[in-house]
XYZ file of C-alpha atoms in Angstrom:
155
model
C 55.932 -47.280 29.399
C 56.896 -44.074 27.767
C 54.462 -44.471 24.759
C 51.645 -45.252 27.107
C 52.194 -42.107 29.036
C 52.417 -39.851 25.590
C 49.153 -41.509 24.726
C 47.556 -40.565 27.884
C 48.548 -37.065 27.633
C 47.172 -36.802 24.060
C 43.773 -38.196 24.990
C 43.565 -36.119 27.937
C 44.226 -32.926 26.106
C 41.995 -33.787 23.117
C 38.707 -32.701 24.628
C 40.156 -29.505 26.200
C 41.373 -28.512 22.757
C 38.071 -29.072 21.319
C 36.311 -27.097 23.991
C 38.831 -24.310 23.402
C 38.341 -24.237 19.780
C 34.505 -24.488 20.238
C 34.439 -21.544 22.662
C 36.762 -19.561 20.151
C 34.448 -20.103 17.339
C 31.327 -19.127 19.544
C 33.167 -16.071 20.626
C 34.002 -15.164 17.063
C 30.398 -15.643 15.896
C 28.954 -13.290 18.936
C 31.669 -10.706 18.164
C 30.749 -10.671 14.463
C 27.144 -10.279 15.266
C 27.721 -7.800 17.674
C 29.966 -6.025 14.918
C 27.477 -5.958 12.098
C 24.720 -4.413 14.562
C 27.040 -1.585 15.365
C 28.242 -0.979 11.828
C 24.519 -1.179 10.643
C 23.690 1.526 13.245
C 26.499 3.792 12.482
C 26.569 3.421 8.664
C 22.883 3.595 7.737
C 21.235 6.728 7.547
C 17.666 7.303 9.024
C 15.093 7.600 6.404
C 13.952 11.230 5.472
C 10.485 11.385 6.916
C 9.641 14.906 5.629
C 6.630 15.118 3.659
C 8.684 16.108 0.477
C 10.595 12.801 0.860
C 7.577 10.668 1.295
C 6.042 12.170 -2.139
C 9.340 11.520 -3.568
C 9.258 7.995 -2.688
C 5.821 7.572 -3.945
C 6.846 9.269 -7.243
C 9.945 7.105 -7.849
C 7.613 4.037 -8.257
C 5.329 5.532 -10.777
C 5.942 5.938 -14.651
C 7.961 9.022 -15.473
C 5.017 11.050 -16.714
C 2.888 10.270 -13.900
C 5.719 11.013 -11.289
C 6.164 14.346 -12.642
C 2.477 15.020 -12.259
C 2.676 14.024 -8.727
C 5.771 16.136 -7.993
C 3.947 19.314 -9.686
C 0.949 18.809 -7.638
C 2.958 18.399 -4.495
C 4.921 21.399 -5.191
C 1.700 23.448 -5.846
C 0.531 22.644 -2.224
C 3.898 22.531 -0.581
C 3.537 25.773 1.388
C 0.152 24.761 2.545
C 1.405 21.474 3.502
C 4.355 22.808 5.404
C 2.030 25.181 7.099
C -0.374 22.403 8.140
C 2.511 20.394 9.555
C 3.454 23.440 11.533
C -0.150 24.078 12.775
C -0.036 20.436 14.045
C 2.990 20.963 16.117
C 1.570 24.206 17.641
C -1.606 22.350 18.469
C 0.596 19.586 20.359
C 2.088 22.109 22.049
C -1.225 23.315 23.268
C -1.966 20.065 24.595
C 1.373 19.975 26.485
C 0.615 23.353 28.007
C -2.910 22.391 29.121
C -1.385 19.356 30.821
C 1.043 21.355 32.661
C -1.404 24.074 33.800
C -2.017 24.419 37.592
C -4.760 24.386 38.473
C -5.586 21.426 35.846
C -8.512 22.473 33.516
C -10.101 19.380 31.945
C -11.915 21.495 29.502
C -8.748 23.266 28.431
C -7.147 20.024 27.746
C -10.245 18.688 26.049
C -10.489 21.996 23.634
C -6.574 21.587 22.870
C -7.219 17.987 21.918
C -10.136 18.882 19.632
C -7.946 21.660 17.968
C -5.246 18.910 17.295
C -7.694 16.595 15.793
C -9.018 19.307 13.653
C -5.421 20.467 12.617
C -4.683 16.769 11.624
C -7.776 16.246 9.735
C -7.236 19.525 7.781
C -3.634 18.335 6.973
C -4.590 15.097 5.841
C -6.955 16.509 3.414
C -4.263 18.681 2.058
C -2.077 15.359 1.535
C -4.936 13.713 0.101
C -5.822 16.740 -2.266
C -2.364 16.267 -3.903
C -2.977 12.493 -4.538
C -6.547 13.238 -5.861
C -5.350 16.022 -8.155
C -2.435 13.997 -9.412
C -4.373 10.822 -9.966
C -7.008 12.763 -11.881
C -4.163 13.184 -14.451
C -2.434 10.008 -14.359
C -2.494 7.116 -16.813
C -4.233 3.818 -15.713
C -0.787 2.339 -15.068
C 0.215 5.330 -12.884
C -2.887 4.965 -10.684
C -2.437 1.171 -10.573
C 1.142 1.771 -9.222
C -0.299 4.369 -6.990
C -2.790 1.928 -5.559
C -0.100 -0.594 -5.083
C 2.372 1.429 -3.058
C 2.904 0.876 0.485
C 5.327 2.795 2.969
C 8.324 0.795 4.114
C 6.891 0.906 7.612
C 3.504 -1.044 6.324
C 5.646 -3.842 4.822
């Protein structure tokens, strides 16, 4: 009789042990995922989104001589590019101010938006001018690499 009682206890405990182990494994799995997400958030630096850093990322994909040409062209236009970026910020501030003005003036907002578009267009022309000037001096291999370049956001 003693052995049948022991067997009954073993078989009744067996499923609960497996459930306990499965629960523990599942909890450890989720803790591992949460830990990796936290570590990724705290340990990775955000990408430098400045214009200089973006041109440097492009240059890093080019042959050495062509990369130097791109860096030289950017350096020559850097002050104008930074001024253009600052102008865009000022025009965006103008849009915000027009939205806050009471009484609201639709024409003032429309004008601010048009000025912002014009500032962006001028800025993009500056950036594209750097690429154009550098590309005109690059080797065919450098231009091909430039054509193949994609930002990390577009991948």
